[in-house]
mmCIF file of C-alpha atoms in Angstrom:
data_model
loop_
_atom_site.group_PDB
_atom_site.id
_atom_site.type_symbol
_atom_site.label_atom_id
_atom_site.label_comp_id
_atom_site.label_asym_id
_atom_site.label_seq_id
_atom_site.Cartn_x
_atom_site.Cartn_y
_atom_site.Cartn_z
ATOM 1 C CA MET A 1 -7.820 -16.171 -32.397
ATOM 2 C CA PRO A 2 -10.880 -13.926 -32.943
ATOM 3 C CA ARG A 3 -10.715 -10.495 -31.352
ATOM 4 C CA SER A 4 -13.843 -11.199 -29.292
ATOM 5 C CA ALA A 5 -12.195 -14.292 -27.815
ATOM 6 C CA ILE A 6 -9.097 -12.287 -26.878
ATOM 7 C CA ILE A 7 -11.251 -9.687 -25.131
ATOM 8 C CA LEU A 8 -13.155 -12.412 -23.279
ATOM 9 C CA LEU A 9 -9.911 -14.071 -22.184
ATOM 10 C CA GLY A 10 -8.564 -10.744 -20.933
ATOM 11 C CA CYS A 11 -11.715 -10.098 -18.930
ATOM 12 C CA LEU A 12 -11.504 -13.535 -17.358
ATOM 13 C CA LEU A 13 -7.892 -12.978 -16.366
ATOM 14 C CA LEU A 14 -8.699 -9.596 -14.851
ATOM 15 C CA GLY A 15 -11.652 -11.024 -13.026
ATOM 16 C CA CYS A 16 -9.492 -13.730 -11.476
ATOM 17 C CA ALA A 17 -6.801 -11.306 -10.386
ATOM 18 C CA LEU A 18 -6.804 -10.397 -6.716
ATOM 19 C CA PRO A 19 -6.586 -6.677 -5.927
ATOM 20 C CA PRO A 20 -3.418 -5.451 -4.234
ATOM 21 C CA ASN A 21 -3.515 -4.530 -0.557
ATOM 22 C CA THR A 22 -3.230 -0.800 -1.198
ATOM 23 C CA ALA A 23 -5.919 0.054 1.380
ATOM 24 C CA LEU A 24 -4.101 -1.909 4.082
ATOM 25 C CA ARG A 25 -0.761 -0.423 3.067
ATOM 26 C CA ASP A 26 -2.078 3.140 3.221
ATOM 27 C CA TRP A 27 -3.888 2.659 6.553
ATOM 28 C CA ALA A 28 -0.874 1.045 8.201
ATOM 29 C CA ARG A 29 1.547 3.727 7.004
ATOM 30 C CA LEU A 30 -0.692 6.563 8.193
ATOM 31 C CA ALA A 31 -1.257 4.819 11.535
ATOM 32 C CA SER A 32 2.518 4.450 11.926
ATOM 33 C CA VAL A 33 3.065 8.179 11.390
ATOM 34 C CA LEU A 34 0.335 9.157 13.867
ATOM 35 C CA ALA A 35 1.433 6.696 16.556
ATOM 36 C CA ASP A 36 4.869 8.340 16.614
ATOM 37 C CA HIS A 37 3.943 11.499 18.553
ATOM 38 C CA PRO A 38 6.567 12.226 21.248
ATOM 39 C CA SER A 39 4.851 15.336 22.599
ATOM 40 C CA ALA A 40 2.006 13.118 23.858
ATOM 41 C CA ALA A 41 4.427 11.162 26.063
ATOM 42 C CA ALA A 42 4.000 13.386 29.107
ATOM 43 C CA ALA A 43 5.085 11.659 32.317
ATOM 44 C CA PRO A 44 6.113 12.722 35.830
ATOM 45 C CA ASN A 45 9.692 11.489 35.490
ATOM 46 C CA PRO A 46 12.194 10.924 32.645
ATOM 47 C CA ALA A 47 12.191 7.111 32.912
ATOM 48 C CA GLN A 48 8.436 6.892 32.504
ATOM 49 C CA ARG A 49 8.482 9.328 29.608
ATOM 50 C CA ASP A 50 11.210 7.311 27.909
ATOM 51 C CA GLY A 51 9.092 4.196 28.461
ATOM 52 C CA LEU A 52 6.139 5.811 26.721
ATOM 53 C CA LEU A 53 8.381 6.866 23.847
ATOM 54 C CA ALA A 54 9.615 3.279 23.499
ATOM 55 C CA GLN A 55 6.021 2.039 23.345
ATOM 56 C CA GLN A 56 5.208 4.589 20.646
ATOM 57 C CA GLN A 57 8.276 3.563 18.691
ATOM 58 C CA ALA A 58 7.459 -0.153 18.869
ATOM 59 C CA LEU A 59 3.875 0.440 17.732
ATOM 60 C CA ALA A 60 5.003 2.713 14.882
ATOM 61 C CA ILE A 61 7.645 0.181 13.804
ATOM 62 C CA TYR A 62 5.113 -2.636 13.643
ATOM 63 C CA LEU A 63 2.594 -0.572 11.686
ATOM 64 C CA TYR A 64 5.218 0.530 9.174
ATOM 65 C CA ALA A 65 6.359 -3.095 8.758
ATOM 66 C CA LEU A 66 2.724 -4.064 8.156
ATOM 67 C CA SER A 67 2.533 -1.494 5.368
ATOM 68 C CA VAL A 68 5.637 -3.031 3.784
ATOM 69 C CA LEU A 69 4.207 -6.538 3.969
ATOM 70 C CA ALA A 70 0.972 -5.331 2.367
ATOM 71 C CA THR A 71 2.963 -4.228 -0.686
ATOM 72 C CA GLU A 72 3.249 -6.802 -3.432
ATOM 73 C CA GLU A 73 6.646 -8.476 -3.912
ATOM 74 C CA SER A 74 7.955 -6.668 -0.834
ATOM 75 C CA THR A 75 11.019 -7.505 1.225
ATOM 76 C CA LEU A 76 10.792 -6.682 4.907
ATOM 77 C CA THR A 77 13.796 -5.103 6.572
ATOM 78 C CA PHE A 78 14.103 -5.694 10.330
ATOM 79 C CA ARG A 79 17.271 -4.734 12.201
ATOM 80 C CA PRO A 80 17.177 -6.310 15.679
ATOM 81 C CA GLU A 81 20.010 -4.266 17.189
ATOM 82 C CA PRO A 82 18.215 -0.887 17.421
ATOM 83 C CA PHE A 83 14.990 -2.659 18.412
ATOM 84 C CA ALA A 84 16.573 -4.668 21.259
ATOM 85 C CA PRO A 85 16.455 -1.957 23.990
ATOM 86 C CA LEU A 86 12.768 -1.201 23.455
ATOM 87 C CA PRO A 87 11.179 -3.917 25.675
ATOM 88 C CA SER A 88 13.072 -2.912 28.815
ATOM 89 C CA ARG A 89 12.568 0.785 28.096
ATOM 90 C CA ALA A 90 8.834 0.271 27.538
ATOM 91 C CA ALA A 91 8.493 -1.664 30.795
ATOM 92 C CA ALA A 92 9.783 1.357 32.745
ATOM 93 C CA ALA A 93 6.473 3.093 32.062
ATOM 94 C CA ASP A 94 4.238 0.015 32.363
ATOM 95 C CA PRO A 95 5.445 -3.537 33.152
ATOM 96 C CA ALA A 96 2.811 -4.986 30.819
ATOM 97 C CA ALA A 97 4.283 -3.118 27.859
ATOM 98 C CA GLY A 98 7.670 -4.871 27.945
ATOM 99 C CA PRO A 99 6.440 -8.352 26.920
ATOM 100 C CA ALA A 100 4.168 -6.808 24.276
ATOM 101 C CA VAL A 101 7.079 -4.978 22.676
ATOM 102 C CA ALA A 102 9.256 -8.098 22.869
ATOM 103 C CA GLU A 103 6.541 -10.112 21.112
ATOM 104 C CA ILE A 104 6.313 -7.546 18.328
ATOM 105 C CA GLY A 105 10.066 -7.852 17.843
ATOM 106 C CA ARG A 106 9.814 -11.637 17.690
ATOM 107 C CA LEU A 107 7.008 -11.503 15.142
ATOM 108 C CA LEU A 108 8.841 -9.029 12.910
ATOM 109 C CA ALA A 109 12.032 -11.096 13.041
ATOM 110 C CA ALA A 110 10.024 -14.148 11.953
ATOM 111 C CA ALA A 111 8.378 -12.148 9.157
ATOM 112 C CA ARG A 112 11.785 -11.000 7.919
ATOM 113 C CA ALA A 113 13.037 -14.592 7.960
ATOM 114 C CA ALA A 114 10.047 -15.492 5.772
ATOM 115 C CA ASN A 115 10.910 -12.949 3.052
ATOM 116 C CA LEU A 116 9.886 -14.347 -0.311
ATOM 117 C CA PRO A 117 12.526 -15.445 -2.803
ATOM 118 C CA PRO A 118 12.620 -13.616 -6.143
ATOM 119 C CA GLY A 119 9.958 -14.896 -8.503
ATOM 120 C CA ALA A 120 7.804 -16.487 -5.791
ATOM 121 C CA ARG A 121 4.716 -14.578 -6.910
ATOM 122 C CA ALA A 122 5.133 -15.611 -10.536
ATOM 123 C CA ARG A 123 5.533 -19.258 -9.528
ATOM 124 C CA SER A 124 2.315 -19.084 -7.490
ATOM 125 C CA ALA A 125 0.181 -18.075 -10.482
ATOM 126 C CA GLY A 126 -3.181 -19.794 -10.291
ATOM 127 C CA SER A 127 -3.036 -20.254 -6.522
ATOM 128 C CA ALA A 128 -6.130 -19.280 -4.569
ATOM 129 C CA THR A 129 -3.933 -17.449 -2.038
ATOM 130 C CA VAL A 130 -1.571 -14.642 -2.982
ATOM 131 C CA VAL A 131 1.860 -15.534 -1.625
ATOM 132 C CA GLU A 132 2.230 -12.324 0.417
ATOM 133 C CA ASP A 133 -0.856 -13.271 2.415
ATOM 134 C CA LEU A 134 0.762 -16.479 3.645
ATOM 135 C CA ARG A 135 2.666 -14.392 6.206
ATOM 136 C CA LEU A 136 0.459 -11.281 6.304
ATOM 137 C CA ARG A 137 -2.608 -13.053 7.688
ATOM 138 C CA PRO A 138 -0.895 -14.938 10.553
ATOM 139 C CA LEU A 139 1.141 -11.846 11.440
ATOM 140 C CA ILE A 140 -1.984 -9.703 11.821
ATOM 141 C CA ARG A 141 -3.671 -12.363 13.964
ATOM 142 C CA ALA A 142 -0.640 -12.924 16.191
ATOM 143 C CA ALA A 143 0.211 -9.226 16.543
ATOM 144 C CA ASP A 144 -3.248 -8.083 17.586
ATOM 145 C CA ALA A 145 -2.741 -8.950 21.266
ATOM 146 C CA PRO A 146 0.507 -6.959 21.688
ATOM 147 C CA VAL A 147 -0.885 -4.106 19.574
ATOM 148 C CA GLN A 148 -3.976 -3.863 21.792
ATOM 149 C CA MET A 149 -1.753 -4.028 24.872
ATOM 150 C CA LEU A 150 0.335 -1.082 23.651
ATOM 151 C CA VAL A 151 -2.775 0.887 22.715
ATOM 152 C CA GLY A 152 -3.961 0.355 26.286
ATOM 153 C CA THR A 153 -0.689 1.153 28.068
ATOM 154 C CA LEU A 154 -0.118 4.264 25.953
ATOM 155 C CA SER A 155 -3.674 5.443 26.586
ATOM 156 C CA ARG A 156 -3.227 4.981 30.324
ATOM 157 C CA GLY A 157 0.128 6.747 30.231
ATOM 158 C CA THR A 158 -1.096 9.834 28.346
ATOM 159 C CA THR A 159 -3.584 11.183 30.855
ATOM 160 C CA GLY A 160 -3.552 14.956 30.310
ATOM 161 C CA PRO A 161 -6.444 16.779 28.608
ATOM 162 C CA GLU A 162 -4.059 18.023 25.905
ATOM 163 C CA GLU A 163 -3.427 14.396 24.888
ATOM 164 C CA GLU A 164 -7.116 13.594 24.315
ATOM 165 C CA THR A 165 -6.789 13.667 20.524
ATOM 166 C CA TYR A 166 -3.796 11.317 20.674
ATOM 167 C CA ARG A 167 -5.824 8.915 22.811
ATOM 168 C CA GLN A 168 -8.524 9.019 20.147
ATOM 169 C CA VAL A 169 -5.847 8.185 17.554
ATOM 170 C CA LEU A 170 -4.746 5.221 19.658
ATOM 171 C CA ALA A 171 -8.338 4.017 20.003
ATOM 172 C CA ALA A 172 -8.806 4.255 16.229
ATOM 173 C CA ILE A 173 -5.600 2.295 15.615
ATOM 174 C CA GLY A 174 -6.678 -0.399 18.066
ATOM 175 C CA GLN A 175 -10.139 -0.706 16.546
ATOM 176 C CA GLY A 176 -8.724 -0.680 13.030
ATOM 177 C CA HIS A 177 -6.290 -3.480 13.839
ATOM 178 C CA ALA A 178 -8.993 -5.514 15.572
ATOM 179 C CA MET A 179 -11.040 -5.226 12.390
ATOM 180 C CA LEU A 180 -8.031 -6.459 10.377
ATOM 181 C CA LYS A 181 -7.745 -9.480 12.656
ATOM 182 C CA ALA A 182 -11.455 -10.258 12.351
ATOM 183 C CA GLN A 183 -11.294 -10.055 8.543
ATOM 184 C CA ALA A 184 -7.794 -11.450 8.015
ATOM 185 C CA GLY A 185 -9.177 -14.402 6.093
ATOM 186 C CA ASP A 186 -10.710 -12.017 3.544
ATOM 187 C CA ILE A 187 -7.947 -9.434 3.589
ATOM 188 C CA ARG A 188 -8.081 -8.841 -0.180
ATOM 189 C CA GLN A 189 -11.825 -8.749 -0.635
ATOM 190 C CA ARG A 190 -13.291 -5.470 -1.835
ATOM 191 C CA GLU A 191 -15.642 -5.249 1.157
ATOM 192 C CA THR A 192 -12.653 -5.492 3.493
ATOM 193 C CA ALA A 193 -10.805 -2.848 1.472
ATOM 194 C CA ARG A 194 -13.764 -0.502 1.901
ATOM 195 C CA ASP A 195 -13.759 -1.096 5.655
ATOM 196 C CA ILE A 196 -10.016 -0.375 5.804
ATOM 197 C CA MET A 197 -10.459 2.834 3.795
ATOM 198 C CA ALA A 198 -13.149 3.922 6.265
ATOM 199 C CA GLN A 199 -10.652 3.377 9.084
ATOM 200 C CA GLU A 200 -8.073 5.432 7.189
ATOM 201 C CA ASP A 201 -10.614 8.247 6.744
ATOM 202 C CA ARG A 202 -11.186 8.197 10.501
ATOM 203 C CA LEU A 203 -7.444 8.621 11.120
ATOM 204 C CA ARG A 204 -7.199 11.429 8.573
ATOM 205 C CA ARG A 205 -9.961 13.360 10.322
ATOM 206 C CA LEU A 206 -8.166 12.950 13.647
ATOM 207 C CA MET A 207 -4.948 14.097 11.999
ATOM 208 C CA LEU A 208 -6.641 17.428 11.241
ATOM 209 C CA ILE A 209 -7.054 18.163 14.959
ATOM 210 C CA LEU A 210 -3.891 16.480 16.281
ATOM 211 C CA ALA A 211 -1.383 19.209 17.085
ATOM 212 C CA PRO A 212 1.813 19.000 14.984
ATOM 213 C CA ASP A 213 4.776 17.623 16.907
ATOM 214 C CA PRO A 214 7.910 19.773 16.544
ATOM 215 C CA ALA A 215 10.060 16.983 17.985
ATOM 216 C CA VAL A 216 9.441 14.875 14.885
ATOM 217 C CA GLY A 217 10.289 17.683 12.495
ATOM 218 C CA LEU A 218 13.502 18.538 14.362
ATOM 219 C CA ARG A 219 14.940 15.013 14.127
ATOM 220 C CA PRO A 220 17.972 14.605 11.851
ATOM 221 C CA ASP A 221 15.978 11.773 10.275
ATOM 222 C CA PRO A 222 12.219 12.426 10.608
ATOM 223 C CA ALA A 223 11.541 8.676 10.468
ATOM 224 C CA GLY A 224 13.437 8.222 13.731
ATOM 225 C CA LEU A 225 13.732 4.692 15.066
ATOM 226 C CA VAL A 226 11.189 3.460 12.517
ATOM 227 C CA GLY A 227 13.709 4.261 9.812
ATOM 228 C CA ALA A 228 16.552 2.651 11.721
ATOM 229 C CA VAL A 229 14.676 -0.629 12.287
ATOM 230 C CA VAL A 230 12.400 -1.354 9.343
ATOM 231 C CA GLN A 231 12.930 1.083 6.499
ATOM 232 C CA PRO A 232 15.024 -0.316 3.609
#
């Protein structure tokens, strides 16, 4: 085959390839880290504070799982046992948060059950839809309601002036996820990737003014419950 034909064939193959979801992966992982901020969970009594912590943990778990699912050929880990107490704990701070956390658990369990068999991506060559997106898109759409609920309950529960930056982080996460839902059908398009990177930049700027949380650094495992539930 002439060299020019080989080059042309290579260009065609590259042009047909869909870009990986690195922008989504990076946004979701950063959002997970910032959502997990125990010092912002100030409440008048221990039960309410524990409820706010449970809401933070559920939101951080979901966002980390989203980052895993945005990674090509990924296998989602979801351990239901450490997640199981979160809905009732979350409801202690706000009754509306309990069902939202329970729904996130249900969605992540379903996503784990839909883990792709080895070689699924290779067998889907030529398909218009990348196999990872077959569960990524419906998960984002279905999870937006409980995510927005947790953003709202956490914002209402962190009322002090010292938590203002954390509330801004929550608002950015909620708006970023709403954008993902609105563009879920085009999740791999370059325009969508640029929008996601803009949302990540917004979070990074907020991270510069969000006070470091010593409670996270003092954990035996800094990943906390996120690590226990969804990290491999």
